[in-house]
CSV table of C-alpha atoms and ligand atoms in Angstrom, one decimal:
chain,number,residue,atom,x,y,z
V,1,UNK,CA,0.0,0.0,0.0
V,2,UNK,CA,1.5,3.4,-0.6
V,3,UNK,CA,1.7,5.8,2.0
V,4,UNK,CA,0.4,9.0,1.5
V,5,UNK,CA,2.4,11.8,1.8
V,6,UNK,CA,1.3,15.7,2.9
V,7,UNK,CA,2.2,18.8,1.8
V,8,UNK,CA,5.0,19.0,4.3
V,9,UNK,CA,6.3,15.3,3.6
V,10,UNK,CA,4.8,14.2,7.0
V,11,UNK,CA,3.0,10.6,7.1
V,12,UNK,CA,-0.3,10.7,6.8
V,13,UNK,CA,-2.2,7.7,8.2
V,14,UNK,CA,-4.9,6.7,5.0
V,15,UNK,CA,-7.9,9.0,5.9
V,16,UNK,CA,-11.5,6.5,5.9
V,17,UNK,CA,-14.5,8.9,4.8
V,18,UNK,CA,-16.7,8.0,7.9
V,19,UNK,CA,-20.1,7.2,5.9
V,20,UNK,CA,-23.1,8.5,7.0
V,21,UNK,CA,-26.0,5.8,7.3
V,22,UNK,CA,-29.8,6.5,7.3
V,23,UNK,CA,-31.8,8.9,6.6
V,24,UNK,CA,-30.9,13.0,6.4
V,25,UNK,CA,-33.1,16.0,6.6
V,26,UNK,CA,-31.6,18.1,4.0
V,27,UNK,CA,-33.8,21.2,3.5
V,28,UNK,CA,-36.9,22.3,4.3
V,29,UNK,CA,-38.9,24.9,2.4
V,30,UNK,CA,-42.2,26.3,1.5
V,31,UNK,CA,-44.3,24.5,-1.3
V,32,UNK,CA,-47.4,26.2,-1.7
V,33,UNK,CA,-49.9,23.9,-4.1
V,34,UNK,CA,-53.4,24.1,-5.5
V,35,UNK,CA,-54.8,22.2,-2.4
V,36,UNK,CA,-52.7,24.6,0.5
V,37,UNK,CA,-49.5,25.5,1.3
V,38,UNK,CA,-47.3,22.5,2.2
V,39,UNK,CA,-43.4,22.4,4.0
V,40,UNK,CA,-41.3,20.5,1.5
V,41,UNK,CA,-38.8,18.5,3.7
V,42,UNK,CA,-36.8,17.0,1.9
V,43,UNK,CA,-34.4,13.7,3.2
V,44,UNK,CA,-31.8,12.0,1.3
V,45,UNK,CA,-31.7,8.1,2.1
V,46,UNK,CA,-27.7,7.2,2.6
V,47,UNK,CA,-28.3,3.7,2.4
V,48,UNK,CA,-30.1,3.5,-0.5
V,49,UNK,CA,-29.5,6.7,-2.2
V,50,UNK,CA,-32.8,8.0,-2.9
V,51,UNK,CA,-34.0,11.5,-2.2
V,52,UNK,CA,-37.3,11.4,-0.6
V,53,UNK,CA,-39.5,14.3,0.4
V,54,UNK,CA,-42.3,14.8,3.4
V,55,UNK,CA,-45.0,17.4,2.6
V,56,UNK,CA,-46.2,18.9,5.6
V,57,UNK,CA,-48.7,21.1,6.5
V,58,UNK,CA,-49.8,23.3,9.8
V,59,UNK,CA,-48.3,22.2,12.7
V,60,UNK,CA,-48.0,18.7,13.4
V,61,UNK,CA,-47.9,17.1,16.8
V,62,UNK,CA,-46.2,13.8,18.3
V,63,UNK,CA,-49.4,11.7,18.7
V,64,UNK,CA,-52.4,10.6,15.9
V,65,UNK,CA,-50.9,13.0,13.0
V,66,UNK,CA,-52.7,12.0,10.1
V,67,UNK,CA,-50.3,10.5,8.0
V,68,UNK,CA,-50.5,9.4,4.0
V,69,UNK,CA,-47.5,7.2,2.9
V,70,UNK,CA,-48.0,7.5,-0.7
V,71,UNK,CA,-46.1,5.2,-3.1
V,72,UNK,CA,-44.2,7.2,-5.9
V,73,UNK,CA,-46.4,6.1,-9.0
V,74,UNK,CA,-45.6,8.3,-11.9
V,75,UNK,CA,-48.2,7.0,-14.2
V,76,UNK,CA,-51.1,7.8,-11.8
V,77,UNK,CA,-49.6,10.7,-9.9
V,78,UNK,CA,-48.1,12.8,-12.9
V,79,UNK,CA,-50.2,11.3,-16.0
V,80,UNK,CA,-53.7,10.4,-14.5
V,81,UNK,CA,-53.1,7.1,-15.5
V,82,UNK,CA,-56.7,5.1,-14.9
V,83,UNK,CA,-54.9,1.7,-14.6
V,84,UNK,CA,-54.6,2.2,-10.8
V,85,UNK,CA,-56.3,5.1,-8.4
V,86,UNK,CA,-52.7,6.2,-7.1
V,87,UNK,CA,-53.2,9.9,-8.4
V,88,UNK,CA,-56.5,10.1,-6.9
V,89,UNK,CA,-55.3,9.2,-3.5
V,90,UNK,CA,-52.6,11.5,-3.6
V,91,UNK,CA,-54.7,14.2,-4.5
V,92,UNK,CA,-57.5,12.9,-1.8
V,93,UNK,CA,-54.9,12.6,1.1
V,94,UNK,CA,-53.6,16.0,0.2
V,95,UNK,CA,-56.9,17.2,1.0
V,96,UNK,CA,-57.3,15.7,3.8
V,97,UNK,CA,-54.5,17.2,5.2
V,98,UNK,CA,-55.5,20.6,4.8
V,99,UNK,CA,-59.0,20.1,5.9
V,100,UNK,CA,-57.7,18.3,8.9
V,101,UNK,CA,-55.7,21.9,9.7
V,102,UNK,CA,-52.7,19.7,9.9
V,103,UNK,CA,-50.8,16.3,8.7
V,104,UNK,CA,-48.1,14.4,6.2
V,105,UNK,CA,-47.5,13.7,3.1
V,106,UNK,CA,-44.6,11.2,2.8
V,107,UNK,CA,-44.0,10.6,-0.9
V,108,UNK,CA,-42.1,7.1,-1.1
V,109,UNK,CA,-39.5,7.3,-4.3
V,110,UNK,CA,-38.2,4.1,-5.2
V,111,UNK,CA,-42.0,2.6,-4.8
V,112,UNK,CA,-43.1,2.1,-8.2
V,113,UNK,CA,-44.8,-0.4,-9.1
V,114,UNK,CA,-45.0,-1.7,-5.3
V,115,UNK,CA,-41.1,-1.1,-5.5
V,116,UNK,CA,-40.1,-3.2,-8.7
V,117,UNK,CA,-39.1,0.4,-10.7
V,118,UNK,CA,-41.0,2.0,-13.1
V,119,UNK,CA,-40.0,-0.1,-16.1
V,120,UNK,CA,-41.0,-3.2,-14.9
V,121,UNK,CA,-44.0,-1.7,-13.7
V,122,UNK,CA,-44.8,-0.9,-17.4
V,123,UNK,CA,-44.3,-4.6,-18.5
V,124,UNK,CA,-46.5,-5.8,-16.2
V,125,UNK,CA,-48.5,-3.2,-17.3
V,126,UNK,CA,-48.5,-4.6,-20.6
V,127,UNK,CA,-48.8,-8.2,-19.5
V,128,UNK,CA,-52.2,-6.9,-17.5
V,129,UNK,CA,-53.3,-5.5,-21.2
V,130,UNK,CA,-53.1,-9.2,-22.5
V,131,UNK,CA,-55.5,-10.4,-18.7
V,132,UNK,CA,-53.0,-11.5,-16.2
V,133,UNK,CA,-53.7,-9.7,-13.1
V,134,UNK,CA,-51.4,-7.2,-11.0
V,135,UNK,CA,-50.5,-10.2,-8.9
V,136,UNK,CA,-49.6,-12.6,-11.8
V,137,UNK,CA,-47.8,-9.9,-13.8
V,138,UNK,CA,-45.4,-9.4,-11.2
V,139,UNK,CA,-44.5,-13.5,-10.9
V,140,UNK,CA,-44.5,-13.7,-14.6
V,141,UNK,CA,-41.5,-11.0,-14.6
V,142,UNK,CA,-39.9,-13.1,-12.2
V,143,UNK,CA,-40.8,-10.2,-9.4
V,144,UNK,CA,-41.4,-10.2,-6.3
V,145,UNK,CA,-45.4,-8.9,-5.6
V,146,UNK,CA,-44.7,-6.2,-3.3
V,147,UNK,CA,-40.6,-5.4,-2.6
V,148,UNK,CA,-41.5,-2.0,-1.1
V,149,UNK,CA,-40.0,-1.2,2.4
V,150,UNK,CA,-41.3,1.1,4.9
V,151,UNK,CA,-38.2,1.7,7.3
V,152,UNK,CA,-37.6,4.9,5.6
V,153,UNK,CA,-41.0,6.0,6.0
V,154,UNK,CA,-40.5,5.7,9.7
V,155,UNK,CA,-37.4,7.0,10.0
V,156,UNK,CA,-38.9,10.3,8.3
V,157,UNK,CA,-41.9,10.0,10.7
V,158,UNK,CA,-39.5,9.7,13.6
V,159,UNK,CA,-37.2,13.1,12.3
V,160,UNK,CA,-40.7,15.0,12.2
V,161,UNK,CA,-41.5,14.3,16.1
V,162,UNK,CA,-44.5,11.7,14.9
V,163,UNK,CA,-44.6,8.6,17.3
V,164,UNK,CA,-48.2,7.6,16.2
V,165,UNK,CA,-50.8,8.1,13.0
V,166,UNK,CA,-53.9,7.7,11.9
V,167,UNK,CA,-52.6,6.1,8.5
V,168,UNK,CA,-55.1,7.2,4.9
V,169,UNK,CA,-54.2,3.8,3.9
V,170,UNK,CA,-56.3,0.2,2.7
V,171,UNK,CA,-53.4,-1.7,2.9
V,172,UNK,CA,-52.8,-3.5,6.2
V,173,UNK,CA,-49.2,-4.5,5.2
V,174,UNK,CA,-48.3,-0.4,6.1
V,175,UNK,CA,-49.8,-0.7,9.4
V,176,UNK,CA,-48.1,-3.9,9.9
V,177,UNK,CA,-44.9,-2.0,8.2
V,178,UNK,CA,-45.0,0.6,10.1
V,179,UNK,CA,-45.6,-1.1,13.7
V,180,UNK,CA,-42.3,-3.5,12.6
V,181,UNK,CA,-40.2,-0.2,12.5
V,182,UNK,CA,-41.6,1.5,16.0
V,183,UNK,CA,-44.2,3.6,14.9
V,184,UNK,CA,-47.8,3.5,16.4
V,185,UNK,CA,-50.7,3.3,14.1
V,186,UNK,CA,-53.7,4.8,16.4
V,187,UNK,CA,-56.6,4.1,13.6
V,188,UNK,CA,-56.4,3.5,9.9
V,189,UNK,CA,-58.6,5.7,7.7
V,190,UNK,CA,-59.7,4.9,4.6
V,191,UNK,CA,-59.1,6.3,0.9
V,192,UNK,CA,-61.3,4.9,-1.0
V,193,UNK,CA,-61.8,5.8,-4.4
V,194,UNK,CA,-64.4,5.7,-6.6
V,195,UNK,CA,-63.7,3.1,-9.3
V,196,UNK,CA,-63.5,3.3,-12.8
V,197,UNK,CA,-63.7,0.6,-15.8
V,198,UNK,CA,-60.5,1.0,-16.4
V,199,UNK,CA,-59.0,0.4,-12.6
V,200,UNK,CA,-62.1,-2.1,-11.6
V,201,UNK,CA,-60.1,-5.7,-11.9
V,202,UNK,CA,-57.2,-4.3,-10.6
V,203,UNK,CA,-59.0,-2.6,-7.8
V,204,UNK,CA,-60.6,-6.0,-7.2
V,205,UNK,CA,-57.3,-8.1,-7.5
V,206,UNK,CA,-56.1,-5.8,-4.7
V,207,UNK,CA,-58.8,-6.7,-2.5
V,208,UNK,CA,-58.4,-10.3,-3.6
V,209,UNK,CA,-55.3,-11.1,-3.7
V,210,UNK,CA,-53.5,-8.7,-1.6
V,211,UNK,CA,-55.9,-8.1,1.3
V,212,UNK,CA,-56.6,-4.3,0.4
V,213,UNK,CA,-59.7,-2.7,2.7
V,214,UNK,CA,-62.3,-2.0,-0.3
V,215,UNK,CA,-65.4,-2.4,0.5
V,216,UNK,CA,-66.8,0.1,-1.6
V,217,UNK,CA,-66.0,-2.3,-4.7
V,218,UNK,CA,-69.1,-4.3,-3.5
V,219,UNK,CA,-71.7,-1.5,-4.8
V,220,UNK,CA,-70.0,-1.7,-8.0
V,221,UNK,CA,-72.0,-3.2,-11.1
V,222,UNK,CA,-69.5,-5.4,-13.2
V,223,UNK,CA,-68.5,-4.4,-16.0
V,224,UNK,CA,-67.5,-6.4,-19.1
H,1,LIG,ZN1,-50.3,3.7,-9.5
């Protein structure tokens, strides 16, 4: 190994970078929107490398903050894709936020497609388009069904002061998530969207197959 030598010709012993692990608030600033005016915190996520960002508005407490963890989903948050209802509950927990006078928005990067990346997501997009179902898609790609982690989630939640929520969520596998990495889920409220033909059989493959809370599919004629 060579030994590294300073300015002055002294020694120097091989200096280690100490690297940082976790998850680091990085800024903070004001994001005012169509639905209220939100803090943009934003976090960067050593161990994986992902930037993630908390939207917060009014002032939060330490106890029943109501709390969205919303999956990044490009396709139904940026482009209104109808395949899934992911932009509408984006949109619905941001406004129940701001009615509420105060509450979280975490927005989970690295979640597409329950956490198998964006391009995947759009084969199995495309092998839904020729009738497997979300479920089937995934094992046909050789995927896992749902790869997303939460830890990060609740790391955020922990840097805001949050030790319990009332999570906008139909999935039990957050709560269960979110439980697993110390944070207390005090009631789970649901975000339920009104479906569409487009969404209905995956909608219904959700409640199926993966246990989603949607009982609101059960007024729903079928259609062809
Ligand atoms: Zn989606």
């Amino acid at each position: 190994m060579t030994e590294k030598v300073g300015v002055l010709g002294e020694k120097q012993a091989p200096r280690k970078a100490a690297r940082r692990t976790g998850v680091e608030r990085v800024v903070n600033a004001p994001l005012p929107t169509v639905y209220g005016k939100f803090q943009a915190i934003g976090y960067l996520d050593h161990d994986r490398g992902d930037e993630q960002v908390a939207l917060v508005y009014g002032e939060i407490g330490s106890e029943d903050v109501l709390t969205r963890l919303h999956s990044e989903c490009l396709t139904g948050d940026a482009f209104g894709s109808q395949h899934c209802e992911c932009g509408d509950q984006l949109a619905s927990a941001l406004r129940a936020v701001v009615a509420e006078g105060s509450g979280i928005v975490v927005y989970l990067r690295g979640h597409e497609g329950r956490g198998i990346g964006l391009l995947a997501k759009l084969r199995a997009m495309a092998l839904q388009a020729e009738g497997l179902d979300t479920v089937e898609a995934n094992l046909a790609l050789g995927l896992p069904v749902d790869a997303r982690d939460y830890g990060v989630a609740a790391e955020i939640l922990r840097d805001l002061g949050v030790r319990s929520v009332r999570l906008m969520s139909n999935n039990p596998r957050k709560r269960e998530a979110l439980l697993r990495h110390g944070i207390q889920v005090a009631e789970e409220v649901p975000l339920l969207i009104p479906p569409c033909e487009n969404n209905i059989r995956y909608l219904r493959t959700k409640r199926e197959r993966l246990d989603h809370r949607l009982p609101h599919l059960d007024a729903v004629a079928h259609w062809s």
